[in-house]
mmCIF file of C-alpha atoms in Angstrom:
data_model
loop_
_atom_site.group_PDB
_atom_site.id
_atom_site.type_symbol
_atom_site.label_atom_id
_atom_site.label_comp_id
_atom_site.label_asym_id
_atom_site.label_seq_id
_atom_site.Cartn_x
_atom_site.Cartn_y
_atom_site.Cartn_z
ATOM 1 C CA UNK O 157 0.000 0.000 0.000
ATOM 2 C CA UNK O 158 1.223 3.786 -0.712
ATOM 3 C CA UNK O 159 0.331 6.274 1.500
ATOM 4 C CA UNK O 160 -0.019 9.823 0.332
ATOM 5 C CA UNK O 161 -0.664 13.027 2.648
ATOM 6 C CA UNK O 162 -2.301 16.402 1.294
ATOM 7 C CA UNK O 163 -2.319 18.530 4.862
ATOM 8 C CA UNK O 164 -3.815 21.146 2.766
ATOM 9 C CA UNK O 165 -6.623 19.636 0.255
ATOM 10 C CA UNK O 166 -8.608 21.530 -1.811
ATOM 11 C CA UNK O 167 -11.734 21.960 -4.505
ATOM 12 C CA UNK O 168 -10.035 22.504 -8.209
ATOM 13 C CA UNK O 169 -12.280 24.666 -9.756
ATOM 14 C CA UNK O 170 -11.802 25.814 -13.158
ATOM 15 C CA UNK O 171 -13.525 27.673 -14.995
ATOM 16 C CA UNK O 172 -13.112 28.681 -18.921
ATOM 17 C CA UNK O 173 -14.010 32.235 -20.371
ATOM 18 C CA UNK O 174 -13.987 33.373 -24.105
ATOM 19 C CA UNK O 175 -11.368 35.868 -22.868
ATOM 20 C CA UNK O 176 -10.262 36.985 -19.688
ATOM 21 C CA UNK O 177 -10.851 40.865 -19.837
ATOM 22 C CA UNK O 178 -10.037 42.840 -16.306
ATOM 23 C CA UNK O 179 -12.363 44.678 -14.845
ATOM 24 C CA UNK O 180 -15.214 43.088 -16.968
ATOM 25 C CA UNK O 181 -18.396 40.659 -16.304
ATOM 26 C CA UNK O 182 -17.691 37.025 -17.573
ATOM 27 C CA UNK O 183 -19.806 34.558 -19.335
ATOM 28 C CA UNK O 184 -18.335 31.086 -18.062
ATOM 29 C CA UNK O 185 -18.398 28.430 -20.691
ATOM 30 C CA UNK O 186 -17.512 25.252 -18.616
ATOM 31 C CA UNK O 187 -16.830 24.567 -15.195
ATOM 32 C CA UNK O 188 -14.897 21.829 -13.829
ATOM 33 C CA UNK O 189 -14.462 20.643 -10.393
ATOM 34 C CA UNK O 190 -12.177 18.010 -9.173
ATOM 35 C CA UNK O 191 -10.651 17.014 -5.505
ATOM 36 C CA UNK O 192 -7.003 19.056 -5.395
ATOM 37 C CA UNK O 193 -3.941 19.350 -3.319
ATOM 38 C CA UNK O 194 -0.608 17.858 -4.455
ATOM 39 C CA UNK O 195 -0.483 14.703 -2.916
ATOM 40 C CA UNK O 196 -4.722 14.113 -4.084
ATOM 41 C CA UNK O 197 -3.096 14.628 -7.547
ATOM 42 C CA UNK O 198 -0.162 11.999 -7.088
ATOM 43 C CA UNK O 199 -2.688 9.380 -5.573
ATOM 44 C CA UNK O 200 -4.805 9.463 -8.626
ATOM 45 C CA UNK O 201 -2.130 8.285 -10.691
ATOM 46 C CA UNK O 202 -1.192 5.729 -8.522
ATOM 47 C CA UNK O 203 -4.238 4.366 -8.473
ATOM 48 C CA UNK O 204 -4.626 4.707 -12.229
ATOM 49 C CA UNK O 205 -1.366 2.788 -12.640
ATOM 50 C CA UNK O 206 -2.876 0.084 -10.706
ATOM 51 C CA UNK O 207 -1.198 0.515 -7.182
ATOM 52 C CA UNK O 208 -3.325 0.090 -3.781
ATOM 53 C CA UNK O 209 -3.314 3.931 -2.453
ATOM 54 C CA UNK O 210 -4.621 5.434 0.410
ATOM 55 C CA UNK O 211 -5.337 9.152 0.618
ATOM 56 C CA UNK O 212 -5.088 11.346 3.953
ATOM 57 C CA UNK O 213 -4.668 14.795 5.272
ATOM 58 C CA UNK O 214 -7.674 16.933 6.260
ATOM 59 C CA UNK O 215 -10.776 17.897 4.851
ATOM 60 C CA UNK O 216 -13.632 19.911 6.356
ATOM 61 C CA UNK O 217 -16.885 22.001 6.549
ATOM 62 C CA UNK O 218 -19.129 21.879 3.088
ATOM 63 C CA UNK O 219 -16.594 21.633 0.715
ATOM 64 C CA UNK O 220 -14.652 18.902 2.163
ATOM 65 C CA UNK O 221 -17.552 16.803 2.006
ATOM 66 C CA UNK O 222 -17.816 17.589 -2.222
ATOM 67 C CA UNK O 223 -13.976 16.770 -2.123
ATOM 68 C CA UNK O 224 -14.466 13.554 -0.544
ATOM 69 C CA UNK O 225 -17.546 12.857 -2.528
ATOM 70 C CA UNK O 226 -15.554 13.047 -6.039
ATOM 71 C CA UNK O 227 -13.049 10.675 -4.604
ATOM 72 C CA UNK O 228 -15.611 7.880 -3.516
ATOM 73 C CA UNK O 229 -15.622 7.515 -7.279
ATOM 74 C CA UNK O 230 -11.571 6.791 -7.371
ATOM 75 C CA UNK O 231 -10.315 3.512 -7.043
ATOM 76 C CA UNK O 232 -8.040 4.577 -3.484
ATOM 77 C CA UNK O 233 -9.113 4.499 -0.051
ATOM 78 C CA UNK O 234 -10.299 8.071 1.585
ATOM 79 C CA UNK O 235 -8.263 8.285 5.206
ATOM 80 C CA UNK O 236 -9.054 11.851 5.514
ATOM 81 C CA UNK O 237 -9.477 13.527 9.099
ATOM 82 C CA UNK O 238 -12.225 15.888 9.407
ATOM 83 C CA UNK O 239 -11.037 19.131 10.415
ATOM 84 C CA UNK O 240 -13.398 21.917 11.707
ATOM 85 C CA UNK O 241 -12.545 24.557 9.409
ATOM 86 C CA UNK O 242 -13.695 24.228 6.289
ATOM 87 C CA UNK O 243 -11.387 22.655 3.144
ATOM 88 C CA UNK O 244 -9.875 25.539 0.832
ATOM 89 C CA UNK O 245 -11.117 26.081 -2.998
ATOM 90 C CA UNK O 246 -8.503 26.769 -5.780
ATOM 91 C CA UNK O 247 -10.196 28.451 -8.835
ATOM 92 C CA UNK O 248 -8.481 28.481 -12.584
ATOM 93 C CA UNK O 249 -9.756 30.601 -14.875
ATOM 94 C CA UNK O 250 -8.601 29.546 -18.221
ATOM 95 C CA UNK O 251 -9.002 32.259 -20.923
ATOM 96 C CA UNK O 252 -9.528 30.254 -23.840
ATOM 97 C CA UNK O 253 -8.741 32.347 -26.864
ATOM 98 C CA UNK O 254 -5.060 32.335 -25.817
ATOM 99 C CA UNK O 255 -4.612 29.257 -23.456
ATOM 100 C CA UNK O 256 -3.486 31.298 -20.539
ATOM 101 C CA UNK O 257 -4.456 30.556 -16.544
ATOM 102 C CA UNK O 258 -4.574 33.251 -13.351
ATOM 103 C CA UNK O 259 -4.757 30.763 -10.473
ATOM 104 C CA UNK O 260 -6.615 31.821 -7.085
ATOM 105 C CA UNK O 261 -5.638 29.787 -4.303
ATOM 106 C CA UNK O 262 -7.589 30.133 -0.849
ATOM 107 C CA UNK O 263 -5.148 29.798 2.087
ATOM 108 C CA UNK O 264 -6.629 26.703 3.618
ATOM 109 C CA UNK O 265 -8.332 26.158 7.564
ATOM 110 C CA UNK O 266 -6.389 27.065 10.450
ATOM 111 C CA UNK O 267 -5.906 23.766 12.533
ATOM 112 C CA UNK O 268 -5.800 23.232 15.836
ATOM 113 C CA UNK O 269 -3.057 21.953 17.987
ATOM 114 C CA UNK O 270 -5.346 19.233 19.074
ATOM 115 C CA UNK O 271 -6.695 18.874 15.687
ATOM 116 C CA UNK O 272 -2.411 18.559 14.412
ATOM 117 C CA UNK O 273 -1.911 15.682 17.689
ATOM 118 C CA UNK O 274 -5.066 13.376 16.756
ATOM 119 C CA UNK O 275 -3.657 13.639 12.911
ATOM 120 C CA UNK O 276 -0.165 12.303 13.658
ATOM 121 C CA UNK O 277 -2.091 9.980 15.647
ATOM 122 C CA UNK O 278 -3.933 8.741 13.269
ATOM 123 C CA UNK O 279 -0.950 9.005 10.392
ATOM 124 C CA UNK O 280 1.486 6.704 12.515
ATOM 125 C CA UNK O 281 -1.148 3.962 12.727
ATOM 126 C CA UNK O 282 -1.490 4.418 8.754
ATOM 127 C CA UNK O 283 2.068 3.583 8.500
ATOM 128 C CA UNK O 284 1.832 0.743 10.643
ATOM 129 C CA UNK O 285 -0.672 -0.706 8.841
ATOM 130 C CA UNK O 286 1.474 -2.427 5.837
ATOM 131 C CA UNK O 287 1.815 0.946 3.972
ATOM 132 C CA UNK O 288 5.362 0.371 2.015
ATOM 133 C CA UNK O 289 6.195 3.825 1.429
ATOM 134 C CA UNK O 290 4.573 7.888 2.153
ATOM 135 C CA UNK O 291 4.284 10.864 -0.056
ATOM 136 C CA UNK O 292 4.312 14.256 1.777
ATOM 137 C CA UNK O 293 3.144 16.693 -0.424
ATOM 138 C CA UNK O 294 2.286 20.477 -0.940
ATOM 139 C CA UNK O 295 1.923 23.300 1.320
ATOM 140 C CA UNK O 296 0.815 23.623 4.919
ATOM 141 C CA UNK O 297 -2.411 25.105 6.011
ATOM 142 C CA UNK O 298 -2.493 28.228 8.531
ATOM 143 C CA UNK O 299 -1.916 26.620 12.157
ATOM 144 C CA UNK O 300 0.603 23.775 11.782
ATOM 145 C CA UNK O 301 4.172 24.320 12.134
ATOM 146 C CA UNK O 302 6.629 24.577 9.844
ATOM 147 C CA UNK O 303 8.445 21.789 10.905
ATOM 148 C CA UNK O 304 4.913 19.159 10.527
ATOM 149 C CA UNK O 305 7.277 17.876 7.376
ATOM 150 C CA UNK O 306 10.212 17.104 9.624
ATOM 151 C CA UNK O 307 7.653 15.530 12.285
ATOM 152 C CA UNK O 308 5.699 13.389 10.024
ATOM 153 C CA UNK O 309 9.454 11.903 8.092
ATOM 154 C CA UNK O 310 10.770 11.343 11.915
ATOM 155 C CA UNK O 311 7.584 9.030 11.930
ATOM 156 C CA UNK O 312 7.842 7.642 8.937
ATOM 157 C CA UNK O 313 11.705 6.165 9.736
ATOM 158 C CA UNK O 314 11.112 5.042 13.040
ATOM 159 C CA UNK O 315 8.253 3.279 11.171
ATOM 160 C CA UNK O 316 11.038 1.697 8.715
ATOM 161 C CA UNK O 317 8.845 3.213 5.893
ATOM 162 C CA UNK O 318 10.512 4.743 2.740
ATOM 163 C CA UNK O 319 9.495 8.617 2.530
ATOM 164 C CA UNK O 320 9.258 10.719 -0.384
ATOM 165 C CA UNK O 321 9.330 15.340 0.828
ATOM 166 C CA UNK O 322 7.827 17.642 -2.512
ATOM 167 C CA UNK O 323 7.202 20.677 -0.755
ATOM 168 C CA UNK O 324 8.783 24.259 -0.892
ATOM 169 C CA UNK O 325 10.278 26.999 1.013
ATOM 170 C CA UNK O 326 11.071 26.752 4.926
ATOM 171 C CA UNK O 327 8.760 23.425 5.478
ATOM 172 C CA UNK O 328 11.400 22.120 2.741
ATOM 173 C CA UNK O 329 14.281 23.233 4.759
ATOM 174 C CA UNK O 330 13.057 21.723 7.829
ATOM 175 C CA UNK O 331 12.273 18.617 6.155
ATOM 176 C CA UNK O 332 14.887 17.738 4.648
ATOM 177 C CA UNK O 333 16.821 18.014 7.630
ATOM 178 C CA UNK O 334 14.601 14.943 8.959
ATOM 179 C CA UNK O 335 16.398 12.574 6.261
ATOM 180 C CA UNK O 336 13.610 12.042 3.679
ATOM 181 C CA UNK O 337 14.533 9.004 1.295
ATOM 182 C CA UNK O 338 13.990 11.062 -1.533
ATOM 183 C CA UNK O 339 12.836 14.889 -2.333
ATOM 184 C CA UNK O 340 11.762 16.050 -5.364
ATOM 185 C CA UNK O 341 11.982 20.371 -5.432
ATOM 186 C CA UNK O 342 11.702 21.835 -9.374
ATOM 187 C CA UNK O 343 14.496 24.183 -10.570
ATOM 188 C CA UNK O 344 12.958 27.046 -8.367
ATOM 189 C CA UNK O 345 12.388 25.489 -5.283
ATOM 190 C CA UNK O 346 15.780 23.962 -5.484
ATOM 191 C CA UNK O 347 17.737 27.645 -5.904
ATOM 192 C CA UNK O 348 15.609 28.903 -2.978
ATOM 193 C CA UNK O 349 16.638 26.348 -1.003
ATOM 194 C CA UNK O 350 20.412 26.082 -1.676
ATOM 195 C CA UNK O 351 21.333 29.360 -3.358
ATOM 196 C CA UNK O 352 22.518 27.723 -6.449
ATOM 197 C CA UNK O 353 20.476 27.465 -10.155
ATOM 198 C CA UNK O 354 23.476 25.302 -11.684
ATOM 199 C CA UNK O 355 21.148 21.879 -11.648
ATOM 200 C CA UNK O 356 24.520 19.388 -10.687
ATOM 201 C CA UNK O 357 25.791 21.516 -7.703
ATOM 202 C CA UNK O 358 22.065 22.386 -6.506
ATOM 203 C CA UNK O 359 20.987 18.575 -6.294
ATOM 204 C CA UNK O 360 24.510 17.817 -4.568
ATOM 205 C CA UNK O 361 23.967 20.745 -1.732
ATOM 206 C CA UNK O 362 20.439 19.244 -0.956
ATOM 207 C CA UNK O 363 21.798 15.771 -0.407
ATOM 208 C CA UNK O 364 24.317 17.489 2.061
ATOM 209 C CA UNK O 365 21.445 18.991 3.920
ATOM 210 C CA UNK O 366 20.490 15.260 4.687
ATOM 211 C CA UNK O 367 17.854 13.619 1.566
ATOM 212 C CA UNK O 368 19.265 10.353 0.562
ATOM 213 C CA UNK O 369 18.196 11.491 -2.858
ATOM 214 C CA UNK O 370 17.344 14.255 -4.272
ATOM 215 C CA UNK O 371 15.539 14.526 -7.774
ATOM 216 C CA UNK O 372 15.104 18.076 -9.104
ATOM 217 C CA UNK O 373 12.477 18.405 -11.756
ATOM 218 C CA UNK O 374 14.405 20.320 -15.186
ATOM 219 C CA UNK O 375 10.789 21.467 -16.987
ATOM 220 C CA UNK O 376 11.050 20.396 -20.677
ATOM 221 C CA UNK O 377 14.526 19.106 -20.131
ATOM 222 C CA UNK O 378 12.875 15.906 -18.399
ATOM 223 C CA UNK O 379 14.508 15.127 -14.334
ATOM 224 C CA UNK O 380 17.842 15.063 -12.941
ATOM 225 C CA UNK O 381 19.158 12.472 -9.456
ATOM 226 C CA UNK O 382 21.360 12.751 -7.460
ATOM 227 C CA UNK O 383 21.784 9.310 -5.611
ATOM 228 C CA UNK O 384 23.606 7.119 -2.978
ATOM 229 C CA UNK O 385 24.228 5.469 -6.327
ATOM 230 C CA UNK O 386 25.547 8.153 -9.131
ATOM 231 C CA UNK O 387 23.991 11.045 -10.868
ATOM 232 C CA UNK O 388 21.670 10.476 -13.851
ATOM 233 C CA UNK O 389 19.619 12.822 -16.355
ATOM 234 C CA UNK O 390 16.441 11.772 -17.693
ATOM 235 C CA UNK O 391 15.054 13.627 -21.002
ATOM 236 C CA UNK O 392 11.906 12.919 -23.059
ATOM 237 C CA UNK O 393 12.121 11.999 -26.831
ATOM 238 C CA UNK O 394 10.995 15.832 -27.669
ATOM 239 C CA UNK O 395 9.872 19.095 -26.119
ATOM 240 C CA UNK O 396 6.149 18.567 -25.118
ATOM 241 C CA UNK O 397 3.498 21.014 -26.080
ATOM 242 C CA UNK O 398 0.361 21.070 -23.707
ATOM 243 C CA UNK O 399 -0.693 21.793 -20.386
ATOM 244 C CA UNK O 400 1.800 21.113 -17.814
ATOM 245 C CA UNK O 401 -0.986 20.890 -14.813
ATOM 246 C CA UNK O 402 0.139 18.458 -12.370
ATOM 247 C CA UNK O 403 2.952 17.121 -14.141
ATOM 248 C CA UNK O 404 4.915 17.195 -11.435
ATOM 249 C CA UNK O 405 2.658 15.177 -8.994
ATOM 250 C CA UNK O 406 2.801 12.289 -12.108
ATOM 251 C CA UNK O 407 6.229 12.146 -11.804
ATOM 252 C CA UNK O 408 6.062 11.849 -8.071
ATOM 253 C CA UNK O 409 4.011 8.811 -8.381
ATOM 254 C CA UNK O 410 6.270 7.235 -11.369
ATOM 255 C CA UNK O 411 9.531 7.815 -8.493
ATOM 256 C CA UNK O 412 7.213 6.391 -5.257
ATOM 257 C CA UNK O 413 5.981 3.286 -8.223
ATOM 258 C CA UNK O 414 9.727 2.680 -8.528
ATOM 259 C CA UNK O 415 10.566 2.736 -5.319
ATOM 260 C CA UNK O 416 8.156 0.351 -4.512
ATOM 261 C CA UNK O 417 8.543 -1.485 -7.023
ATOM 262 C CA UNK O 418 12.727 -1.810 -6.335
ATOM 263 C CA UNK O 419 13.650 -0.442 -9.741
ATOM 264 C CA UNK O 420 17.261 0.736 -10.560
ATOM 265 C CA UNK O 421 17.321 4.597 -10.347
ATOM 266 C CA UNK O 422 17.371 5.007 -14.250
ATOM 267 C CA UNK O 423 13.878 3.268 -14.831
ATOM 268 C CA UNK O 424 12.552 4.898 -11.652
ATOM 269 C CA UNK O 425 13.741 8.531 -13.463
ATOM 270 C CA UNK O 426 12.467 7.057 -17.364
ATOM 271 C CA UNK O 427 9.352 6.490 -15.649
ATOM 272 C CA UNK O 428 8.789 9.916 -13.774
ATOM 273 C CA UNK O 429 9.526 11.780 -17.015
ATOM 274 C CA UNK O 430 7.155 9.669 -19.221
ATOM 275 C CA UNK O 431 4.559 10.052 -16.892
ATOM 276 C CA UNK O 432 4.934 13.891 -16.763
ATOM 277 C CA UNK O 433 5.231 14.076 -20.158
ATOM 278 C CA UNK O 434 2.367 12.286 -20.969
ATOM 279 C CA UNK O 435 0.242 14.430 -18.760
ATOM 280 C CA UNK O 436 1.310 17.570 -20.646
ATOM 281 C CA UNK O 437 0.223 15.711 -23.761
ATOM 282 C CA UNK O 438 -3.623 14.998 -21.844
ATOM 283 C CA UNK O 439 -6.800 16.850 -23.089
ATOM 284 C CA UNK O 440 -8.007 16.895 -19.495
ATOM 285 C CA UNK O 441 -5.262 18.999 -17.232
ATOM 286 C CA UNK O 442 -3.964 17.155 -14.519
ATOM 287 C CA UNK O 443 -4.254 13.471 -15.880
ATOM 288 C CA UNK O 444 -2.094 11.516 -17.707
ATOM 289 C CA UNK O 445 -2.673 9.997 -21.128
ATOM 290 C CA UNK O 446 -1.779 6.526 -20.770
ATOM 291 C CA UNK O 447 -1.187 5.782 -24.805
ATOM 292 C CA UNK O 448 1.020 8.257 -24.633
ATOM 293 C CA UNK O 449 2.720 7.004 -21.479
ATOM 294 C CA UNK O 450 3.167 3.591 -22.844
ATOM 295 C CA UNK O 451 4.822 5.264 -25.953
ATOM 296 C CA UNK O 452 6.848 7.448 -24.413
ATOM 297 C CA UNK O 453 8.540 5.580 -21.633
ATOM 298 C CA UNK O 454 10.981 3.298 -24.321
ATOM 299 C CA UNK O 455 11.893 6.297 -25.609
ATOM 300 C CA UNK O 456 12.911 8.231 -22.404
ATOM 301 C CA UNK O 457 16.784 8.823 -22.701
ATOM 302 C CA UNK O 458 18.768 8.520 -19.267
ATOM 303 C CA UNK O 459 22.081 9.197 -19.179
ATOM 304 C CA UNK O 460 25.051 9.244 -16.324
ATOM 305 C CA UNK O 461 26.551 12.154 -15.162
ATOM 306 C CA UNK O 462 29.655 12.670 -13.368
ATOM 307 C CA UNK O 463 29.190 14.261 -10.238
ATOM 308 C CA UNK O 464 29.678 17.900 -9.628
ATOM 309 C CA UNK O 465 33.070 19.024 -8.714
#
C-alpha cells in the first residue's frame, strides 16, 4: 500500500471564459471541479497505474464533504481527518482564446493543535498498517508548524517506511533536515533552497542537507538524481506542447511506483519523465494519457553524469 498526505486539500475549480478581460463581467463556458492538493493529484495516478493507495490529510466544513464525494468515485481508499474549518477552494480561470491561466488559491483552515496531535495519531497507525512507502506533499495550512514535514518523516523512519518530501520553502528546509529518502523540489524550489540554479551543484547541496536522494524536476529538459548510487539525467524523446498541470505530482508517483517497485534509479527517473510528459500531452489537465505514457517511456533517454566538482 502507498500512503499519500495532502495537509492542505482543496476543490479545483476551473472555470473557462472566451477571454479573460479585467475589470469586466464574464460569461463562463464550462466549469470543472475536481478534488485538489498535491499529494490528491499523485494518488490518482497511482491508483490509475494500478497501485493500492490510500489518501489522507484533512478535509472539512461543506466543501470537504464535495472533495471527498468526487473521490468515492476513485479507485483509493479516503483516510481523511475531518477538520473543523472548512477545506480551501482553488479556482483556474482559463481564458480560452489564448490558453493562458490566473490561479486563485484560498489559504486553507487554520488547525488546531489538538486537531495537528489526533492527525499524527492517526498518520502513525497508517504507516503501521502495511503501507510500504509515504508521499508528503504540498503546502501547509495556517496553524501547523513549519516543521509538521520534519515531524511526520521522523515518523515515517522510526516506522522503517521509505518517505518521499515535494514541498517548498522553509517546510522544505526543515524537512529535509529529517532525512527524507527522496525529495523532489523543481528548478525554483531547489535555488531557494540552496542558493545555487546550476542543476549538478544544486541537487549535490540538498543531499548534504540530509535527503538520501534528491531529484530536481528540469521542466522540458525531463529530471535530474542525485543518488547514494551516481547522478543520472532523464530527457523525453521531444519538447512537449500542452498543459503542464500536475505534471509534477505524475512524476512523483512514477519515483514512489519505482521505489516500490525496487527499480534501478534510471527506470525509476524514465518512468517519472514519461509520466509527466504524458500528462502535458492529456486533453483533461492534470491526468495523464496513458497511450502516450506507454509510448513514451521506451523512448525516455537517461544518461550518467559525473558528479559535480
Amino acid at each position: 500500500m502507498i500512503l499519500t498526505v495532502t495537509l492542505n486539500t482543496a476543490l479545483d475549480l476551473t472555470y473557462r471564459v472566451p477571454a479573460l478581460t479585467p475589470h469586466a463581467s464574464h460569461r463562463v463556458t464550462q466549469v470543472i471541479e475536481r478534488p485538489g492538493g498535491k499529494g490528491l493529484n499523485v494518488a490518482r495516478v497511482l491508483a490509475a497505474l494500478g497501485y493500492e493507495t490510500v489518501v489522507t490529510g484533512f478535509a472539512g466544513g461543506a466543501t470537504g464533504e464535495v472533495l471527498r464525494g468526487h473521490l468515492a468515485g476513485l479507485p483509493l481508499t479516503d483516510a481523511l481527518v475531518t477538520s473543523a474549518g472548512p477545506t480551501r477552494r482553488t479556482v483556474a480561470v482559463v481564458d480560452t482564446s489564448t490558453g493562458d491561466t490566473t490561479q486563485l488559491n484560498e489559504p486553507g483552515p487554520a488547525l488546531t493543535s489538538a486537531e495537528w496531535s489526533a492527525f499524527t495519531g492517526h498518520y502513525a497507525g497508517l504507516l503501521a498498517d502495511g503501507a510500504d512507502a509515504v508521499a508528503l506533499c504540498g503546502s501547509l495550512p495556517p496553524g501547523i508548524h513549519v516543521g509538521a514535514y520534519a515531524e511526520l518523516i521522523r515518523l515515517a523512519r522510526a516506522a522503517g517506511v521509505p518517505v518521499l518530501l515535494d514541498t517548498s520553502g522553509e517546510p522544505l528546509r526543515r524537512g529535509i533536515a529529517a532525512r527524507p529518502d527522496l525529495v523532489k523540489p523543481n528548478a525554483d524550489e531547489l535555488a531557494h533552497l540552496t542558493g545555487s540554479r546550476e542543476p549538478h551543484r544544486a541537487t549535490r547541496d540538498a543531499r548534504r542537507r540530509g535527503a538520501h536522494a534528491v531529484v530536481s524536476s528540469l521542466g522540458p529538459e525531463g529530471m535530474l538524481a542525485a543518488t547514494p548510487d551516481g547522478v543520472w539525467q532523464a530527457a523525453p524523446p521531444a519538447a512537449m506542447k500542452g498543459n503542464p498541470t500536475g505534471a509534477g505530482d505524475s512524476a512523483v508517483a512514477g519515483l514512489l511506483s519505482g521505489l516500490v517497485d525496487g527499480l534501478p534509479w534510471p527506470e525509476r527517473l524514465a518512468r517519472a519523465v514519461a509520466l509527466s510528459a504524458a500528462t502535458v500531452l492529456s486533453p483533461v489537465a492534470g491526468e495523464f494519457d496513458r497511450s502516450a505514457y506507454e509510448g513514451l517511456l521506451p523512448r525516455v533517454t537517461v544518461t550518467e553524469r559525473a558528479e559535480a566538482a
